[in-house]
Amino acid sequence: MEHIINYLRTHRQQHLDELFDLLLIPSVSTLPEHADDIRRCAEFVAQHLSNIGLKQVEIMPTGGHPVIYAEWLEQKNVPTLLIYGHYDVQPPEPLDLWLSPPFEPTIRDGEIYARGASDDKGQFWAYIKAIEAFLKNDSVLPVNVKLLIEGEEEIGSGHLHQFVLDHAEQLKADAILLSDNSQYQRGTPTICYGTRGLVHGEIHVQTAARDLHSGSFGGLADNAIQVLADIISALKNEREQVTIPGFYDEVAMVSDAERANFESLPFDDNELKQEIGIRDVIGEEGYPPLVRRWARPTLEINGIVGGFTGEGTKTIIPAKAMAKVTMRLVPNQDPQKIADAAKAYIEQTLAPSSARVAFIGGADCRAYLTPMNHPIFEPVTRALRATYGKEPVFARTGGTIGVLSTFSNTMGVPIVMIGLCNPDDNAHAPNEHFTEELYYLGIEAAARALYELREWK
Amino acid sequence: MEHIINYLRTHRQQHLDELFDLLLIPSVSTLPEHADDIRRCAEFVAQHLSNIGLKQVEIMPTGGHPVIYAEWLEQKNVPTLLIYGHYDVQPPEPLDLWLSPPFEPTIRDGEIYARGASDDKGQFWAYIKAIEAFLKNDSVLPVNVKLLIEGEEEIGSGHLHQFVLDHAEQLKADAILLSDNSQYQRGTPTICYGTRGLVHGEIHVQTAARDLHSGSFGGLADNAIQVLADIISALKNEREQVTIPGFYDEVAMVSDAERANFESLPFDDNELKQEIGIRDVIGEEGYPPLVRRWARPTLEINGIVGGFTGEGTKTIIPAKAMAKVTMRLVPNQDPQKIADAAKAYIEQTLAPSSARVAFIGGADCRAYLTPMNHPIFEPVTRALRATYGKEPVFARTGGTIGVLSTFSNTMGVPIVMIGLCNPDDNAHAPNEHFTEELYYLGIEAAARALYELREWK
């Protein structure tokens, strides 16, 4: 293994140059005008996978942006790992807040600044560089690998679920490995073993055929915004609990071991307040912050609109109002059941007789969890310990990577997420960056993980 | 008096043609591109006032669109009436819903279709035609008159308050007469003796420095829309009462006589439901509908905005949200006191410690009321009875004409509003219209009112 690490350390400049080439391509998935860039990016990645010796490299169509597939399956009696990543990026706007152009990668103070630097180009590229190192030096990999690099993660992976179902045999593996998340905190190697699920919806309220004059009808007609506010307010109680009947019924309890792990992780209210500019750290009563963030479901109103919001005064009773809602789910909650319960509660219990109220929602995905004590984490722990010189921590994420529950449901295999970047790297925001040193260490961590996993199973 | 009525009945075509000339001018006050039309309209009206023999005709500047002033004060020992109207109109949009162009007056089925037909060109023009009839036939008016025709009513009369204060001596009169309202219902001559006042405000909520990722921070950070919804919901209780402390403290009670009057007026829940497309007629518990509409204060959320409301899902915890609020006030409520009470309640009682909450509001105007039993209503009643052949009803309006409280405060004289048009004439909406016959009757009513008021006082 040491010769691989030595090789990696002597090829850092090359690895940086190649990442820069990838970061130059503005593969923004949400904007139609970047369709050519998306295609160009997929071709760039696929060509590189062929160049380094991967087999069956293919740009595979989906209903949306294509998926890149590649494999190397030439070892006997070793596990097969499916490595996941995404080559699409968030839009860079607002452009004027970037200190250097988002698609002209630049190093300042040891940080690689570019859209996609950490999310996820820099992180998935680390695995490719690790694989290349083995193939170049040894002509074999310590494990078999399949790579699946998608182009729609930033727009919800809308076509990947079906793709995975349609190619279940081709994608079959013993475990799934990815890095599309950050370390728990700066300088802390992190194994992430769970994500939350998602349900989304819109609440539509209509109280009259048209907006009404508040002079003529104030005191006679209900107000769509008032009704919507009453509904939203009633969705949570004063203990910050979600009031949808049955919402918590199937929530998996956190084991004592896991709770002990949560409690061992540093969490500083004041640091968080500073970081995101909040006055209080708040949440569901009775649970400590990290349990609320990772292991308890939440409901958020993401947006609201209704009536007149321009300059000046418009004395209307608005006839319509709408709010967008998402709920983060935790293990054992069924997204469809939650969406149905929300619909029934909002439309039948909370809606007043004076309003037409509709909840239009749907299940996005379940939470996923690989038990913290799963044996696969032992070799991964060794890899991270060797790379970063300290013990990794175990963390969940409160976020959602929709395809993980699909993987988990179709394959029933463990999923390992290794955070390679810092938590404050501005993913999805201006001046996204990836610490140059963490990029190099990420390649080493990926190489060591492939190596350590050879005997797992 | 009969010769005047006969004159009016033989000059209907001329009166219609002149109104059409006025309606051709698109004097939309809110749109800068109509500034020339506003000026042209003011000049058209002023020129006409000179032509018919009024004195001191002047287009007087304000901070915004000009005011037209004229007078005729040549009688001794008669009351002086200040006649108010406005020559500006609402924007005509949406244009595609008009069956004939808004500034090409057209008669269909006995209705004059045009923007401004009833609000307020057709109504204030009736007074001018009545005055003309007296001056042409008798060379004198039965009363002295001052005319004040403004150009900013549809945008809140922002400069008229100061104008009235600055020209208090010039505008001094024994009573104020206007028609900028409708009959209580079709075919019912209506004397309106009160309007509601107005307070406006915006509620601003901020919970974090920026929108937050609901995966990373859901369960830790408050949500600006949730906070705003909680505040809005708390502003009313389940009895549809406004919960602002002191909100009702100074509300003038409705006298038994007035309540009896309200109860004598026809009010049909089902008709109202049909008319405006509502499911229930609702309002403050314990008061009948017309008391709620005219004599009880109300609070309405006019608009709300926050977070993401586009297509698809954006899993943010929004950092900011805003709602616009107006309150209709009734006699004895002090708008500044109510605005202050709202601010204190929202910022100090309802705001949670997790949010920065600001209420930015202001007092617009007080309600105004001329007591129903004021002697001025006797001659006006005679005028309407003679014109329409039936007894007029007494009504308040739930709306607000801001300048009336200024008049009332500076002059302390009675204000008489005579509704000349139908309540369903689409003022402020496409296909605004004024019934041709009601226009002619309106001129007769104005003439009879001037005549009957000669001996009042």
PDB file of C-alpha atoms in Angstrom, chain B residues 157-324:
ATOM      1  CA  SER B 157     -54.998  60.902  -1.931  1.00  0.00           C
ATOM      2  CA  GLY B 158     -51.454  61.152  -0.630  1.00  0.00           C
ATOM      3  CA  HIS B 159     -51.155  64.907  -1.134  1.00  0.00           C
ATOM      4  CA  LEU B 160     -54.714  65.977  -0.453  1.00  0.00           C
ATOM      5  CA  HIS B 161     -54.492  65.883   3.323  1.00  0.00           C
ATOM      6  CA  GLN B 162     -51.799  68.549   3.326  1.00  0.00           C
ATOM      7  CA  PHE B 163     -53.572  70.481   0.570  1.00  0.00           C
ATOM      8  CA  VAL B 164     -56.729  70.680   2.660  1.00  0.00           C
ATOM      9  CA  LEU B 165     -54.770  71.846   5.697  1.00  0.00           C
ATOM     10  CA  ASP B 166     -52.925  74.423   3.596  1.00  0.00           C
ATOM     11  CA  HIS B 167     -56.133  75.775   2.025  1.00  0.00           C
ATOM     12  CA  ALA B 168     -58.471  75.450   4.997  1.00  0.00           C
ATOM     13  CA  GLU B 169     -59.822  78.988   4.674  1.00  0.00           C
ATOM     14  CA  GLN B 170     -60.383  78.726   0.922  1.00  0.00           C
ATOM     15  CA  LEU B 171     -62.193  75.398   1.255  1.00  0.00           C
ATOM     16  CA  LYS B 172     -64.324  76.385   4.250  1.00  0.00           C
ATOM     17  CA  ALA B 173     -67.945  75.338   3.798  1.00  0.00           C
ATOM     18  CA  ASP B 174     -71.064  74.483   5.786  1.00  0.00           C
ATOM     19  CA  ALA B 175     -71.231  70.932   4.524  1.00  0.00           C
ATOM     20  CA  ILE B 176     -69.485  68.582   2.160  1.00  0.00           C
ATOM     21  CA  LEU B 177     -71.300  66.773  -0.596  1.00  0.00           C
ATOM     22  CA  LEU B 178     -69.957  63.957  -2.744  1.00  0.00           C
ATOM     23  CA  SER B 179     -70.861  60.906  -4.769  1.00  0.00           C
ATOM     24  CA  ASP B 180     -68.026  58.413  -4.852  1.00  0.00           C
ATOM     25  CA  ASN B 181     -69.980  55.415  -3.681  1.00  0.00           C
ATOM     26  CA  SER B 182     -72.830  53.216  -4.823  1.00  0.00           C
ATOM     27  CA  GLN B 183     -76.421  52.687  -3.831  1.00  0.00           C
ATOM     28  CA  TYR B 184     -76.915  50.106  -1.089  1.00  0.00           C
ATOM     29  CA  GLN B 185     -78.509  47.842  -3.638  1.00  0.00           C
ATOM     30  CA  ARG B 186     -79.947  48.163  -7.121  1.00  0.00           C
ATOM     31  CA  GLY B 187     -82.862  50.586  -7.249  1.00  0.00           C
ATOM     32  CA  THR B 188     -82.395  51.862  -3.702  1.00  0.00           C
ATOM     33  CA  PRO B 189     -81.549  55.553  -3.314  1.00  0.00           C
ATOM     34  CA  THR B 190     -78.872  55.719  -0.647  1.00  0.00           C
ATOM     35  CA  ILE B 191     -77.494  58.303   1.720  1.00  0.00           C
ATOM     36  CA  CYS B 192     -74.137  57.262   3.095  1.00  0.00           C
ATOM     37  CA  TYR B 193     -73.128  58.876   6.343  1.00  0.00           C
ATOM     38  CA  GLY B 194     -69.948  57.119   7.461  1.00  0.00           C
ATOM     39  CA  THR B 195     -66.733  55.502   6.316  1.00  0.00           C
ATOM     40  CA  ARG B 196     -64.154  53.405   8.084  1.00  0.00           C
ATOM     41  CA  GLY B 197     -60.625  54.592   8.837  1.00  0.00           C
ATOM     42  CA  LEU B 198     -57.407  52.837   7.972  1.00  0.00           C
ATOM     43  CA  VAL B 199     -54.117  51.708   9.459  1.00  0.00           C
ATOM     44  CA  HIS B 200     -51.525  49.904   7.381  1.00  0.00           C
ATOM     45  CA  GLY B 201     -48.391  47.982   8.193  1.00  0.00           C
ATOM     46  CA  GLU B 202     -45.901  45.327   7.261  1.00  0.00           C
ATOM     47  CA  ILE B 203     -44.728  42.513   9.529  1.00  0.00           C
ATOM     48  CA  HIS B 204     -41.121  41.581   8.848  1.00  0.00           C
ATOM     49  CA  VAL B 205     -39.611  38.423  10.310  1.00  0.00           C
ATOM     50  CA  GLN B 206     -36.000  37.331  10.157  1.00  0.00           C
ATOM     51  CA  THR B 207     -34.731  34.166  11.813  1.00  0.00           C
ATOM     52  CA  ALA B 208     -31.273  33.632  10.343  1.00  0.00           C
ATOM     53  CA  ALA B 209     -28.569  35.385   8.366  1.00  0.00           C
ATOM     54  CA  ARG B 210     -29.531  33.462   5.222  1.00  0.00           C
ATOM     55  CA  ASP B 211     -31.845  30.740   4.005  1.00  0.00           C
ATOM     56  CA  LEU B 212     -30.710  27.483   5.582  1.00  0.00           C
ATOM     57  CA  HIS B 213     -30.522  23.933   4.271  1.00  0.00           C
ATOM     58  CA  SER B 214     -33.451  22.130   5.878  1.00  0.00           C
ATOM     59  CA  GLY B 215     -31.442  18.918   6.046  1.00  0.00           C
ATOM     60  CA  SER B 216     -28.521  20.433   7.892  1.00  0.00           C
ATOM     61  CA  PHE B 217     -30.520  22.744  10.136  1.00  0.00           C
ATOM     62  CA  GLY B 218     -34.038  21.324  10.346  1.00  0.00           C
ATOM     63  CA  GLY B 219     -34.502  20.681  14.072  1.00  0.00           C
ATOM     64  CA  LEU B 220     -32.064  23.414  15.111  1.00  0.00           C
ATOM     65  CA  ALA B 221     -33.178  26.696  13.591  1.00  0.00           C
ATOM     66  CA  ASP B 222     -36.491  28.514  13.527  1.00  0.00           C
ATOM     67  CA  ASN B 223     -38.313  29.186  10.267  1.00  0.00           C
ATOM     68  CA  ALA B 224     -39.282  32.752   9.379  1.00  0.00           C
ATOM     69  CA  ILE B 225     -42.499  31.679   7.643  1.00  0.00           C
ATOM     70  CA  GLN B 226     -43.512  29.517  10.599  1.00  0.00           C
ATOM     71  CA  VAL B 227     -42.922  32.447  12.945  1.00  0.00           C
ATOM     72  CA  LEU B 228     -44.892  34.791  10.689  1.00  0.00           C
ATOM     73  CA  ALA B 229     -47.752  32.294  10.401  1.00  0.00           C
ATOM     74  CA  ASP B 230     -47.836  31.935  14.187  1.00  0.00           C
ATOM     75  CA  ILE B 231     -48.011  35.721  14.557  1.00  0.00           C
ATOM     76  CA  ILE B 232     -50.740  36.111  11.935  1.00  0.00           C
ATOM     77  CA  SER B 233     -52.719  33.285  13.444  1.00  0.00           C
ATOM     78  CA  ALA B 234     -52.454  34.839  16.901  1.00  0.00           C
ATOM     79  CA  LEU B 235     -53.735  38.212  15.637  1.00  0.00           C
ATOM     80  CA  LYS B 236     -57.246  36.770  15.611  1.00  0.00           C
ATOM     81  CA  ASN B 237     -58.889  34.331  17.962  1.00  0.00           C
ATOM     82  CA  GLU B 238     -61.428  31.631  17.187  1.00  0.00           C
ATOM     83  CA  ARG B 239     -64.236  34.151  17.650  1.00  0.00           C
ATOM     84  CA  GLU B 240     -62.756  36.180  14.785  1.00  0.00           C
ATOM     85  CA  GLN B 241     -61.830  38.924  17.208  1.00  0.00           C
ATOM     86  CA  VAL B 242     -58.640  40.894  16.758  1.00  0.00           C
ATOM     87  CA  THR B 243     -56.402  40.158  19.737  1.00  0.00           C
ATOM     88  CA  ILE B 244     -54.335  43.352  19.749  1.00  0.00           C
ATOM     89  CA  PRO B 245     -54.704  44.661  23.312  1.00  0.00           C
ATOM     90  CA  GLY B 246     -56.963  47.692  23.407  1.00  0.00           C
ATOM     91  CA  PHE B 247     -58.064  47.226  19.799  1.00  0.00           C
ATOM     92  CA  TYR B 248     -61.751  47.568  20.638  1.00  0.00           C
ATOM     93  CA  ASP B 249     -61.406  49.872  23.653  1.00  0.00           C
ATOM     94  CA  GLU B 250     -62.502  53.072  21.946  1.00  0.00           C
ATOM     95  CA  VAL B 251     -64.880  51.636  19.399  1.00  0.00           C
ATOM     96  CA  ALA B 252     -68.063  53.713  19.342  1.00  0.00           C
ATOM     97  CA  MET B 253     -71.096  51.607  20.069  1.00  0.00           C
ATOM     98  CA  VAL B 254     -73.819  51.563  17.483  1.00  0.00           C
ATOM     99  CA  SER B 255     -76.891  53.380  18.778  1.00  0.00           C
ATOM    100  CA  ASP B 256     -80.154  51.500  19.043  1.00  0.00           C
ATOM    101  CA  ALA B 257     -81.588  53.679  16.286  1.00  0.00           C
ATOM    102  CA  GLU B 258     -78.727  52.881  14.006  1.00  0.00           C
ATOM    103  CA  ARG B 259     -78.838  49.193  14.807  1.00  0.00           C
ATOM    104  CA  ALA B 260     -82.550  49.226  14.015  1.00  0.00           C
ATOM    105  CA  ASN B 261     -81.694  50.899  10.720  1.00  0.00           C
ATOM    106  CA  PHE B 262     -79.087  48.225   9.926  1.00  0.00           C
ATOM    107  CA  GLU B 263     -81.604  45.527  10.704  1.00  0.00           C
ATOM    108  CA  SER B 264     -84.145  47.126   8.387  1.00  0.00           C
ATOM    109  CA  LEU B 265     -81.782  46.813   5.426  1.00  0.00           C
ATOM    110  CA  PRO B 266     -82.084  43.653   3.371  1.00  0.00           C
ATOM    111  CA  PHE B 267     -79.056  41.394   3.620  1.00  0.00           C
ATOM    112  CA  ASP B 268     -79.034  37.942   2.085  1.00  0.00           C
ATOM    113  CA  ASP B 269     -76.209  35.571   2.982  1.00  0.00           C
ATOM    114  CA  ASN B 270     -76.827  33.414  -0.049  1.00  0.00           C
ATOM    115  CA  GLU B 271     -76.806  36.344  -2.438  1.00  0.00           C
ATOM    116  CA  LEU B 272     -73.479  37.479  -1.022  1.00  0.00           C
ATOM    117  CA  LYS B 273     -72.033  33.975  -1.254  1.00  0.00           C
ATOM    118  CA  GLN B 274     -73.036  33.816  -4.901  1.00  0.00           C
ATOM    119  CA  GLU B 275     -71.789  37.285  -5.689  1.00  0.00           C
ATOM    120  CA  ILE B 276     -68.233  36.864  -4.401  1.00  0.00           C
ATOM    121  CA  GLY B 277     -67.877  33.103  -4.439  1.00  0.00           C
ATOM    122  CA  ILE B 278     -67.496  32.443  -0.740  1.00  0.00           C
ATOM    123  CA  ARG B 279     -68.619  29.384   1.204  1.00  0.00           C
ATOM    124  CA  ASP B 280     -69.556  31.062   4.472  1.00  0.00           C
ATOM    125  CA  VAL B 281     -70.313  34.578   5.598  1.00  0.00           C
ATOM    126  CA  ILE B 282     -67.994  34.931   8.566  1.00  0.00           C
ATOM    127  CA  GLY B 283     -66.841  37.652  10.911  1.00  0.00           C
ATOM    128  CA  GLU B 284     -66.496  38.829  14.481  1.00  0.00           C
ATOM    129  CA  GLU B 285     -68.741  36.831  16.783  1.00  0.00           C
ATOM    130  CA  GLY B 286     -71.722  38.566  18.333  1.00  0.00           C
ATOM    131  CA  TYR B 287     -72.470  41.137  15.654  1.00  0.00           C
ATOM    132  CA  PRO B 288     -74.801  40.954  12.675  1.00  0.00           C
ATOM    133  CA  PRO B 289     -73.244  41.212   9.189  1.00  0.00           C
ATOM    134  CA  LEU B 290     -73.883  44.893   8.483  1.00  0.00           C
ATOM    135  CA  VAL B 291     -72.574  45.938  11.883  1.00  0.00           C
ATOM    136  CA  ARG B 292     -69.418  43.937  11.134  1.00  0.00           C
ATOM    137  CA  ARG B 293     -69.098  45.501   7.700  1.00  0.00           C
ATOM    138  CA  TRP B 294     -69.671  49.113   8.697  1.00  0.00           C
ATOM    139  CA  ALA B 295     -69.355  49.628  12.423  1.00  0.00           C
ATOM    140  CA  ARG B 296     -66.771  47.144  13.668  1.00  0.00           C
ATOM    141  CA  PRO B 297     -63.051  47.323  12.990  1.00  0.00           C
ATOM    142  CA  THR B 298     -61.362  44.554  11.039  1.00  0.00           C
ATOM    143  CA  LEU B 299     -57.838  43.340  10.373  1.00  0.00           C
ATOM    144  CA  GLU B 300     -56.823  41.779   7.079  1.00  0.00           C
ATOM    145  CA  ILE B 301     -53.574  40.294   5.842  1.00  0.00           C
ATOM    146  CA  ASN B 302     -53.348  41.734   2.318  1.00  0.00           C
ATOM    147  CA  GLY B 303     -50.299  39.854   1.141  1.00  0.00           C
ATOM    148  CA  ILE B 304     -47.524  37.530   2.225  1.00  0.00           C
ATOM    149  CA  VAL B 305     -44.217  36.466   0.758  1.00  0.00           C
ATOM    150  CA  GLY B 306     -41.258  34.389   1.864  1.00  0.00           C
ATOM    151  CA  GLY B 307     -38.891  31.637   0.795  1.00  0.00           C
ATOM    152  CA  PHE B 308     -39.156  29.686  -2.426  1.00  0.00           C
ATOM    153  CA  THR B 309     -42.434  29.433  -4.310  1.00  0.00           C
ATOM    154  CA  GLY B 310     -41.311  28.389  -7.793  1.00  0.00           C
ATOM    155  CA  GLU B 311     -41.737  25.060  -9.541  1.00  0.00           C
ATOM    156  CA  GLY B 312     -40.419  21.995  -7.769  1.00  0.00           C
ATOM    157  CA  THR B 313     -38.922  21.634  -4.351  1.00  0.00           C
ATOM    158  CA  LYS B 314     -36.341  23.773  -2.614  1.00  0.00           C
ATOM    159  CA  THR B 315     -35.568  22.385   0.802  1.00  0.00           C
ATOM    160  CA  ILE B 316     -34.774  25.586   2.603  1.00  0.00           C
ATOM    161  CA  ILE B 317     -35.608  26.997   5.984  1.00  0.00           C
ATOM    162  CA  PRO B 318     -36.406  30.524   4.873  1.00  0.00           C
ATOM    163  CA  ALA B 319     -34.628  33.265   6.809  1.00  0.00           C
ATOM    164  CA  LYS B 320     -37.084  36.041   5.983  1.00  0.00           C
ATOM    165  CA  ALA B 321     -40.804  36.499   5.501  1.00  0.00           C
ATOM    166  CA  MET B 322     -43.085  39.502   5.227  1.00  0.00           C
ATOM    167  CA  ALA B 323     -46.811  40.147   5.384  1.00  0.00           C
ATOM    168  CA  LYS B 324     -48.784  43.262   4.587  1.00  0.00           C
TER     169      LYS B 324
END
